[in-house]
């Protein structure tokens, strides 16, 4: 499975993945998912929001145990973020069949669409639509960098956009959701453990900063006469770093658009996207409030106008305590394994976080020896991935026979 997915959507220039929602690379990943489901005799379906499901047993029976993740990527992402959870889900099912496990609850495998939000700017679109966290009206307003709307992109990829919207019936069938994911930090590497269980996801969001000035000639415009928005943008990047350090949080300007984007023109517009995350809401508010205040001062000082728009936000997620403890019991306790499973929080967003308000949800992390993620260098050792599959199989079996 891993070898089949590896070339899909991979840039030969960077070695990273460019599997953006509803593009041909994404379609190839979806075809792969469907083939995996059919090869195992699972019931395959695409839901109204374009998420893919593969079922063992009848989901209509309810109280289903579901696992899975996503197959899309950030620009030049790594191979593991998302696909590890989907591949491990199919592999865990194979292991359960090999063990002759007797499951009394339906078992589902899911590929949530557009988790990274690389194309339309909003993360977890598939799960947000399903829970209603993203409304149909909001979804219709999402556009990519070329002005193609989400419904247009869905339609071009063969999914009927008329069907999108909340799916409470589907959610009601799920008794537990467990997402396995490569760790996006070094906590497991530092503690010497292969597998961890998630406690919480930091509150996080994305804010768009539009600095508007005046386009003019780079050679002939006196410095004193310029209204150059790049200056206030640059100072704002430094302010974000400062505010994050003060609050023990993180803040990143990782994407920027400049108009007219000419080497010999003073820009008329600098649009930068701030991604900020903190352990608690108060710290996050302090960072974003501080960055915005600084940005307004810098903009005023350089004769630029500033608009700040919050494009997305996910409040703190505290995963279901009972399910988390059940996972710890299954993995660390009575199965005969002596696996130590630390419980850790993360600053990364996941579909599991979106679902957690509606369904008992848990996450398993697999050790990442460098901690690198959202980069072609992202890596996990094969032994650790195999341990992840085995842990996931134990968890699914433990949950689905009770
Ligand atoms: O955390 C993120 O940026 C994304 O949701 N994976
Ligand atoms: Mn990611
Ligand atoms: Mn991910």
Tab-separated table of C-alpha atoms and ligand atoms in Angstrom:
chain	number	residue	atom	x	y	z
A	1	UNK	CA	0.000	0.000	0.000
A	2	UNK	CA	2.766	2.403	0.986
A	3	UNK	CA	4.710	1.782	-2.225
A	4	UNK	CA	1.605	2.327	-4.334
A	5	UNK	CA	0.839	5.685	-2.758
A	6	UNK	CA	4.423	6.975	-2.701
A	7	UNK	CA	4.609	8.337	-6.272
A	8	UNK	CA	1.119	9.896	-6.267
A	9	UNK	CA	1.289	13.680	-6.364
A	10	UNK	CA	5.003	13.764	-5.593
A	11	UNK	CA	7.014	16.651	-7.020
A	12	UNK	CA	10.209	15.465	-8.666
A	13	UNK	CA	11.699	18.898	-7.990
A	14	UNK	CA	11.208	18.943	-4.211
A	15	UNK	CA	10.464	15.306	-3.371
A	16	UNK	CA	7.432	16.628	-1.476
A	17	UNK	CA	3.736	16.025	-2.054
A	18	UNK	CA	1.279	18.362	-3.742
A	19	UNK	CA	-1.960	16.500	-3.179
A	20	UNK	CA	-4.406	19.372	-3.043
A	21	UNK	CA	-8.134	18.825	-2.658
A	22	UNK	CA	-10.063	17.980	-5.811
A	23	UNK	CA	-6.989	18.027	-8.091
A	24	UNK	CA	-5.888	15.070	-10.255
A	25	UNK	CA	-3.390	13.981	-7.556
A	26	UNK	CA	-6.217	13.929	-5.001
A	27	UNK	CA	-8.377	11.946	-7.425
A	28	UNK	CA	-5.574	9.400	-7.785
A	29	UNK	CA	-5.405	9.072	-3.979
A	30	UNK	CA	-9.186	8.603	-3.886
A	31	UNK	CA	-9.005	5.927	-6.564
A	32	UNK	CA	-6.378	4.160	-4.494
A	33	UNK	CA	-8.671	4.288	-1.427
A	34	UNK	CA	-11.587	2.880	-3.355
A	35	UNK	CA	-9.449	0.054	-4.757
A	36	UNK	CA	-8.205	-0.827	-1.255
A	37	UNK	CA	-11.778	-0.983	0.011
A	38	UNK	CA	-12.983	-3.103	-2.896
A	39	UNK	CA	-9.988	-5.442	-2.755
A	40	UNK	CA	-11.012	-6.270	0.815
A	41	UNK	CA	-14.683	-6.740	0.015
A	42	UNK	CA	-15.616	-3.704	2.129
A	43	UNK	CA	-18.693	-1.629	1.371
A	44	UNK	CA	-17.439	1.569	-0.256
A	45	UNK	CA	-19.198	4.931	-0.295
A	46	UNK	CA	-18.443	8.610	-0.813
A	47	UNK	CA	-20.524	10.801	1.445
A	48	UNK	CA	-22.270	14.041	0.502
A	49	UNK	CA	-19.162	16.063	1.387
A	50	UNK	CA	-16.737	13.926	-0.566
A	51	UNK	CA	-15.307	11.971	2.364
A	52	UNK	CA	-14.661	8.324	1.502
A	53	UNK	CA	-15.768	5.414	3.689
A	54	UNK	CA	-15.100	1.684	3.656
A	55	UNK	CA	-17.234	-0.531	5.886
A	56	UNK	CA	-16.895	-3.958	7.415
A	57	UNK	CA	-20.348	-4.776	8.721
A	58	UNK	CA	-23.430	-2.625	8.349
A	59	UNK	CA	-22.936	0.974	9.515
A	60	UNK	CA	-26.716	1.315	9.856
A	61	UNK	CA	-26.426	-0.977	12.879
A	62	UNK	CA	-24.865	2.027	14.635
A	63	UNK	CA	-22.216	2.361	17.353
A	64	UNK	CA	-19.561	1.856	14.684
A	65	UNK	CA	-15.850	2.019	15.420
A	66	UNK	CA	-14.196	4.208	12.782
A	67	UNK	CA	-10.557	4.885	12.023
A	68	UNK	CA	-8.755	6.790	9.269
A	69	UNK	CA	-7.224	10.144	8.433
A	70	UNK	CA	-6.625	12.117	5.218
A	71	UNK	CA	-4.687	11.727	1.960
A	72	UNK	CA	-4.287	15.374	0.886
A	73	UNK	CA	-1.139	17.355	1.672
A	74	UNK	CA	0.261	20.797	2.320
A	75	UNK	CA	2.480	22.293	-0.425
A	76	UNK	CA	5.514	19.996	-0.551
A	77	UNK	CA	4.293	17.964	2.391
A	78	UNK	CA	5.716	14.687	3.618
A	79	UNK	CA	4.550	11.160	2.889
A	80	UNK	CA	3.231	10.378	6.385
A	81	UNK	CA	0.975	13.248	7.505
A	82	UNK	CA	-2.436	11.749	6.746
A	83	UNK	CA	-1.577	8.702	4.600
A	84	UNK	CA	0.005	6.903	7.573
A	85	UNK	CA	-3.392	6.903	9.284
A	86	UNK	CA	-5.257	5.635	6.219
A	87	UNK	CA	-2.717	2.962	5.267
A	88	UNK	CA	-2.496	1.851	8.919
A	89	UNK	CA	-6.285	1.576	9.025
A	90	UNK	CA	-6.382	-0.900	6.124
A	91	UNK	CA	-3.334	-2.719	7.502
A	92	UNK	CA	-4.926	-2.984	10.953
A	93	UNK	CA	-8.068	-4.429	9.388
A	94	UNK	CA	-5.907	-7.016	7.613
A	95	UNK	CA	-4.238	-7.852	10.904
A	96	UNK	CA	-7.589	-8.275	12.641
A	97	UNK	CA	-8.741	-10.626	9.896
A	98	UNK	CA	-5.464	-12.538	10.223
A	99	UNK	CA	-6.075	-12.865	13.946
A	100	UNK	CA	-9.609	-14.103	13.310
A	101	UNK	CA	-10.882	-11.305	15.541
A	102	UNK	CA	-14.630	-11.439	16.204
A	103	UNK	CA	-16.060	-7.945	16.026
A	104	UNK	CA	-19.552	-7.178	17.219
A	105	UNK	CA	-19.572	-3.537	16.082
A	106	UNK	CA	-19.325	-2.261	12.483
A	107	UNK	CA	-15.824	-1.104	11.556
A	108	UNK	CA	-15.291	1.885	9.257
A	109	UNK	CA	-12.250	3.339	7.513
A	110	UNK	CA	-12.448	6.959	6.403
A	111	UNK	CA	-10.481	9.336	4.197
A	112	UNK	CA	-11.573	12.864	5.095
A	113	UNK	CA	-11.372	15.310	2.174
A	114	UNK	CA	-9.289	18.483	2.231
A	115	UNK	CA	-7.807	18.235	5.729
A	116	UNK	CA	-4.885	20.562	5.088
A	117	UNK	CA	-6.808	23.370	3.463
A	118	UNK	CA	-3.864	23.963	1.142
A	119	UNK	CA	-6.062	24.925	-1.800
A	120	UNK	CA	-9.049	26.788	-0.326
A	121	UNK	CA	-7.403	28.178	2.799
A	122	UNK	CA	-9.561	26.394	5.360
A	123	UNK	CA	-8.399	23.165	7.035
A	124	UNK	CA	-10.607	20.105	7.605
A	125	UNK	CA	-13.295	21.095	5.082
A	126	UNK	CA	-14.662	17.542	4.751
A	127	UNK	CA	-15.131	16.998	8.471
A	128	UNK	CA	-16.241	20.592	9.114
A	129	UNK	CA	-19.012	20.278	6.511
A	130	UNK	CA	-20.105	16.969	7.996
A	131	UNK	CA	-20.382	18.347	11.534
A	132	UNK	CA	-21.830	21.669	10.395
A	133	UNK	CA	-18.829	23.614	11.705
A	134	UNK	CA	-18.613	24.959	8.133
A	135	UNK	CA	-21.936	26.013	6.639
A	136	UNK	CA	-22.908	25.428	3.012
A	137	UNK	CA	-22.950	29.208	2.450
A	138	UNK	CA	-19.421	29.559	3.833
A	139	UNK	CA	-18.250	26.606	1.732
A	140	UNK	CA	-19.653	28.239	-1.405
A	141	UNK	CA	-17.528	31.316	-0.738
A	142	UNK	CA	-14.234	29.375	-0.566
A	143	UNK	CA	-12.002	30.010	-3.584
A	144	UNK	CA	-8.527	28.856	-4.533
A	145	UNK	CA	-5.653	31.024	-5.755
A	146	UNK	CA	-7.028	30.920	-9.324
A	147	UNK	CA	-10.506	32.033	-8.278
A	148	UNK	CA	-12.025	28.546	-8.678
A	149	UNK	CA	-14.701	27.996	-6.046
A	150	UNK	CA	-14.906	24.867	-3.918
A	151	UNK	CA	-18.164	23.753	-5.616
A	152	UNK	CA	-16.574	24.265	-9.058
A	153	UNK	CA	-13.534	22.230	-8.042
A	154	UNK	CA	-15.712	19.451	-6.619
A	155	UNK	CA	-17.773	19.318	-9.773
A	156	UNK	CA	-14.691	19.235	-11.995
A	157	UNK	CA	-13.456	16.249	-9.980
A	158	UNK	CA	-16.776	14.428	-10.385
A	159	UNK	CA	-18.421	15.158	-7.020
A	160	UNK	CA	-21.876	16.752	-7.027
A	161	UNK	CA	-21.517	19.975	-4.987
A	162	UNK	CA	-25.298	20.265	-4.571
A	163	UNK	CA	-25.166	17.556	-1.907
A	164	UNK	CA	-22.741	19.219	0.516
A	165	UNK	CA	-23.891	19.984	4.039
A	166	UNK	CA	-24.239	18.658	7.571
A	167	UNK	CA	-24.565	14.894	7.905
A	168	UNK	CA	-25.906	14.199	11.404
A	169	UNK	CA	-27.244	10.751	10.462
A	170	UNK	CA	-23.753	9.629	9.516
A	171	UNK	CA	-22.242	11.020	12.701
A	172	UNK	CA	-24.930	9.331	14.772
A	173	UNK	CA	-23.776	5.932	13.505
A	174	UNK	CA	-20.259	6.424	14.866
A	175	UNK	CA	-19.671	5.194	18.401
A	176	UNK	CA	-15.950	5.975	18.445
A	177	UNK	CA	-13.410	7.544	16.069
A	178	UNK	CA	-9.689	6.840	16.421
A	179	UNK	CA	-7.213	8.640	14.141
A	180	UNK	CA	-3.647	7.376	13.921
A	181	UNK	CA	-1.152	10.058	12.875
A	182	UNK	CA	2.579	10.548	12.615
A	183	UNK	CA	3.705	12.709	15.522
A	184	UNK	CA	4.555	16.248	14.402
A	185	UNK	CA	7.077	16.898	17.109
A	186	UNK	CA	9.735	14.988	19.040
A	187	UNK	CA	7.987	14.128	22.309
A	188	UNK	CA	7.995	10.377	21.595
A	189	UNK	CA	11.559	10.468	20.342
A	190	UNK	CA	12.652	12.212	23.521
A	191	UNK	CA	10.716	9.868	25.806
A	192	UNK	CA	11.880	6.791	23.903
A	193	UNK	CA	8.392	5.515	23.040
A	194	UNK	CA	7.043	4.314	19.716
A	195	UNK	CA	3.384	5.188	20.295
A	196	UNK	CA	1.521	7.928	22.145
A	197	UNK	CA	-2.084	8.826	22.865
A	198	UNK	CA	-3.412	12.347	22.325
A	199	UNK	CA	-4.711	14.421	25.203
A	200	UNK	CA	-5.628	17.688	23.498
A	201	UNK	CA	-5.174	19.931	20.457
A	202	UNK	CA	-4.137	23.520	21.003
A	203	UNK	CA	-6.595	26.214	19.915
A	204	UNK	CA	-5.430	27.525	16.544
A	205	UNK	CA	-6.437	29.639	13.599
A	206	UNK	CA	-5.491	31.508	10.450
A	207	UNK	CA	-5.694	35.284	10.004
A	208	UNK	CA	-5.256	37.173	6.723
A	209	UNK	CA	-3.455	40.514	6.940
A	210	UNK	CA	-3.964	42.817	3.931
A	211	UNK	CA	-1.527	45.743	3.872
A	212	UNK	CA	-2.475	48.194	1.102
A	213	UNK	CA	-0.190	50.948	-0.115
A	214	UNK	CA	0.529	52.546	-3.457
A	215	UNK	CA	2.230	50.926	-6.436
A	216	UNK	CA	4.975	53.049	-7.886
A	217	UNK	CA	8.302	52.975	-9.681
A	218	UNK	CA	11.132	51.369	-7.676
A	219	UNK	CA	13.743	53.588	-9.307
A	220	UNK	CA	12.150	56.992	-9.395
A	221	UNK	CA	9.969	57.256	-6.287
A	222	UNK	CA	11.703	59.066	-3.442
A	223	UNK	CA	11.709	57.058	-0.195
A	224	UNK	CA	9.854	59.867	1.528
A	225	UNK	CA	7.056	59.710	-1.057
A	226	UNK	CA	6.429	55.984	-0.817
A	227	UNK	CA	3.493	54.152	0.729
A	228	UNK	CA	5.209	50.752	0.705
A	229	UNK	CA	3.116	48.049	2.450
A	230	UNK	CA	6.054	45.631	2.445
A	231	UNK	CA	7.662	47.597	5.271
A	232	UNK	CA	4.772	47.215	7.691
A	233	UNK	CA	4.354	43.582	6.667
A	234	UNK	CA	8.024	42.876	7.416
A	235	UNK	CA	7.802	44.541	10.823
A	236	UNK	CA	4.639	42.554	11.558
A	237	UNK	CA	6.434	39.264	10.890
A	238	UNK	CA	8.987	40.206	13.543
A	239	UNK	CA	6.224	41.279	15.923
A	240	UNK	CA	4.558	37.882	15.531
A	241	UNK	CA	7.748	36.151	16.551
A	242	UNK	CA	8.118	38.444	19.546
A	243	UNK	CA	4.512	38.019	20.724
A	244	UNK	CA	4.706	34.241	20.367
A	245	UNK	CA	7.926	34.078	22.376
A	246	UNK	CA	6.416	36.200	25.144
A	247	UNK	CA	3.315	33.986	25.372
A	248	UNK	CA	5.040	30.614	24.988
A	249	UNK	CA	2.985	30.121	21.831
A	250	UNK	CA	3.760	29.833	18.106
A	251	UNK	CA	3.030	32.255	15.274
A	252	UNK	CA	3.994	31.875	11.625
A	253	UNK	CA	3.682	33.914	8.454
A	254	UNK	CA	4.232	31.106	5.933
A	255	UNK	CA	2.270	32.358	2.945
A	256	UNK	CA	2.378	35.715	1.243
A	257	UNK	CA	0.897	37.257	-1.893
A	258	UNK	CA	2.264	40.469	-3.333
A	259	UNK	CA	0.684	42.711	-5.963
A	260	UNK	CA	1.770	43.528	-8.558
A	261	UNK	CA	4.704	41.271	-7.596
A	262	UNK	CA	7.184	43.030	-9.842
A	263	UNK	CA	10.833	43.276	-8.952
A	264	UNK	CA	10.960	46.952	-9.950
A	265	UNK	CA	7.610	48.037	-8.495
A	266	UNK	CA	6.719	49.159	-5.000
A	267	UNK	CA	3.854	46.822	-4.032
A	268	UNK	CA	0.268	48.022	-3.878
A	269	UNK	CA	-0.736	45.071	-1.700
A	270	UNK	CA	1.027	42.658	0.608
A	271	UNK	CA	-1.235	39.892	1.856
A	272	UNK	CA	0.225	37.664	4.544
A	273	UNK	CA	-1.407	34.773	6.382
A	274	UNK	CA	-0.734	34.359	10.098
A	275	UNK	CA	-1.050	30.865	11.571
A	276	UNK	CA	-1.003	31.012	15.359
A	277	UNK	CA	-1.502	28.385	18.054
A	278	UNK	CA	-1.191	28.292	21.830
A	279	UNK	CA	-1.834	25.924	24.696
A	280	UNK	CA	-4.811	27.969	25.866
A	281	UNK	CA	-7.253	30.484	24.441
A	282	UNK	CA	-6.046	33.395	26.532
A	283	UNK	CA	-2.475	33.069	25.269
A	284	UNK	CA	-3.668	32.768	21.685
A	285	UNK	CA	-5.829	35.896	22.055
A	286	UNK	CA	-2.839	37.736	23.528
A	287	UNK	CA	-0.583	36.786	20.616
A	288	UNK	CA	-3.046	37.567	17.831
A	289	UNK	CA	-4.237	40.752	19.537
A	290	UNK	CA	-0.629	41.853	20.014
A	291	UNK	CA	0.309	41.130	16.405
A	292	UNK	CA	-2.719	43.002	15.089
A	293	UNK	CA	-2.063	46.020	17.315
A	294	UNK	CA	1.584	46.163	16.191
A	295	UNK	CA	0.565	45.728	12.548
A	296	UNK	CA	-1.849	48.687	12.772
A	297	UNK	CA	0.863	50.893	14.234
A	298	UNK	CA	3.382	49.891	11.557
A	299	UNK	CA	0.817	50.337	8.789
A	300	UNK	CA	-0.049	53.820	10.040
A	301	UNK	CA	3.631	54.731	10.264
A	302	UNK	CA	4.205	53.742	6.629
A	303	UNK	CA	1.004	55.167	5.171
A	304	UNK	CA	-0.563	51.757	4.506
A	305	UNK	CA	-4.121	50.614	5.171
A	306	UNK	CA	-4.656	47.351	6.992
A	307	UNK	CA	-7.510	44.846	7.031
A	308	UNK	CA	-7.323	41.764	9.244
A	309	UNK	CA	-9.716	38.873	8.604
A	310	UNK	CA	-9.928	35.689	10.653
A	311	UNK	CA	-10.255	32.975	8.019
A	312	UNK	CA	-10.552	29.988	10.324
A	313	UNK	CA	-10.470	29.066	13.960
A	314	UNK	CA	-10.565	25.858	15.971
A	315	UNK	CA	-11.033	26.102	19.741
A	316	UNK	CA	-9.098	23.897	22.147
A	317	UNK	CA	-9.959	20.215	21.794
A	318	UNK	CA	-9.851	17.975	24.830
A	319	UNK	CA	-10.211	14.383	23.619
A	320	UNK	CA	-12.777	12.121	25.272
A	321	UNK	CA	-11.291	11.074	28.631
A	322	UNK	CA	-13.083	7.737	28.852
A	323	UNK	CA	-11.969	6.702	25.358
A	324	UNK	CA	-8.433	7.910	26.005
A	325	UNK	CA	-8.269	5.839	29.202
A	326	UNK	CA	-9.718	2.862	27.346
A	327	UNK	CA	-6.953	3.135	24.726
A	328	UNK	CA	-4.329	3.342	27.465
A	329	UNK	CA	-5.808	0.261	29.124
A	330	UNK	CA	-5.906	-1.705	25.867
A	331	UNK	CA	-2.370	-0.762	24.862
A	332	UNK	CA	-0.640	-0.749	28.194
A	333	UNK	CA	-2.634	-3.106	30.320
A	334	UNK	CA	-4.271	-6.424	29.845
A	335	UNK	CA	-3.103	-7.329	26.332
A	336	UNK	CA	0.181	-8.751	27.501
A	337	UNK	CA	2.217	-6.044	25.764
A	338	UNK	CA	4.478	-3.901	27.862
A	339	UNK	CA	4.031	-0.909	25.597
A	340	UNK	CA	4.366	2.347	27.518
A	341	UNK	CA	2.002	4.873	25.974
A	342	UNK	CA	2.556	8.467	27.022
A	343	UNK	CA	-0.318	10.903	26.686
A	344	UNK	CA	0.590	14.077	24.810
A	345	UNK	CA	-0.946	17.252	23.467
A	346	UNK	CA	-0.296	18.683	20.028
A	347	UNK	CA	-0.306	21.990	18.213
A	348	UNK	CA	-1.434	20.343	14.961
A	349	UNK	CA	-5.028	20.302	13.791
A	350	UNK	CA	-6.800	17.075	12.796
A	351	UNK	CA	-10.200	15.876	11.578
A	352	UNK	CA	-10.345	14.046	14.923
A	353	UNK	CA	-10.429	17.474	16.572
A	354	UNK	CA	-13.372	18.566	14.440
A	355	UNK	CA	-15.295	15.366	15.145
A	356	UNK	CA	-14.548	15.360	18.852
A	357	UNK	CA	-17.413	17.690	19.707
A	358	UNK	CA	-19.874	15.194	18.225
A	359	UNK	CA	-18.352	11.740	18.603
A	360	UNK	CA	-16.103	10.155	21.271
A	361	UNK	CA	-12.727	10.616	19.627
A	362	UNK	CA	-9.140	9.596	20.316
A	363	UNK	CA	-5.792	9.756	18.528
A	364	UNK	CA	-2.693	7.581	18.383
A	365	UNK	CA	0.668	9.118	17.487
A	366	UNK	CA	3.583	7.256	15.893
A	367	UNK	CA	7.108	8.384	16.728
A	368	UNK	CA	8.745	10.874	14.381
A	369	UNK	CA	12.500	10.751	15.035
A	370	UNK	CA	13.195	14.251	13.740
A	371	UNK	CA	9.847	15.826	14.560
A	372	UNK	CA	9.833	17.338	11.062
A	373	UNK	CA	6.435	17.579	9.371
A	374	UNK	CA	4.831	19.652	6.598
A	375	UNK	CA	8.114	19.087	4.769
A	376	UNK	CA	9.464	16.511	2.309
A	377	UNK	CA	11.874	15.458	5.096
A	378	UNK	CA	9.051	14.108	7.277
A	379	UNK	CA	9.905	10.549	8.313
A	380	UNK	CA	8.909	7.646	10.528
A	381	UNK	CA	10.820	4.368	10.860
A	382	UNK	CA	9.212	1.235	9.432
A	383	UNK	CA	9.376	-0.565	12.807
A	384	UNK	CA	7.492	2.276	14.451
A	385	UNK	CA	4.861	2.312	11.709
A	386	UNK	CA	4.389	-1.434	12.150
A	387	UNK	CA	4.032	-0.892	15.907
A	388	UNK	CA	1.411	1.725	15.069
A	389	UNK	CA	-0.574	-0.726	12.942
A	390	UNK	CA	-0.413	-3.313	15.668
A	391	UNK	CA	-1.495	-0.800	18.332
A	392	UNK	CA	-4.348	0.378	16.114
A	393	UNK	CA	-5.444	-3.230	15.546
A	394	UNK	CA	-5.416	-3.825	19.315
A	395	UNK	CA	-7.478	-0.701	19.879
A	396	UNK	CA	-10.004	-1.505	17.151
A	397	UNK	CA	-10.375	-5.058	18.372
A	398	UNK	CA	-10.682	-3.951	21.983
A	399	UNK	CA	-13.357	-1.417	21.108
A	400	UNK	CA	-15.264	-3.324	18.424
A	401	UNK	CA	-15.862	-6.485	20.408
A	402	UNK	CA	-17.296	-4.668	23.409
B	1	LIG	O1	-2.472	21.577	11.773
B	1	LIG	C1	-2.667	21.858	10.586
B	1	LIG	O2	-2.168	22.825	10.066
B	1	LIG	C2	-3.531	20.986	9.732
B	1	LIG	O3	-4.820	20.962	10.190
B	1	LIG	N1	-3.045	19.667	9.683
B	2	LIG	MN1	-0.790	18.405	8.275
B	3	LIG	MN1	-2.583	15.383	9.175
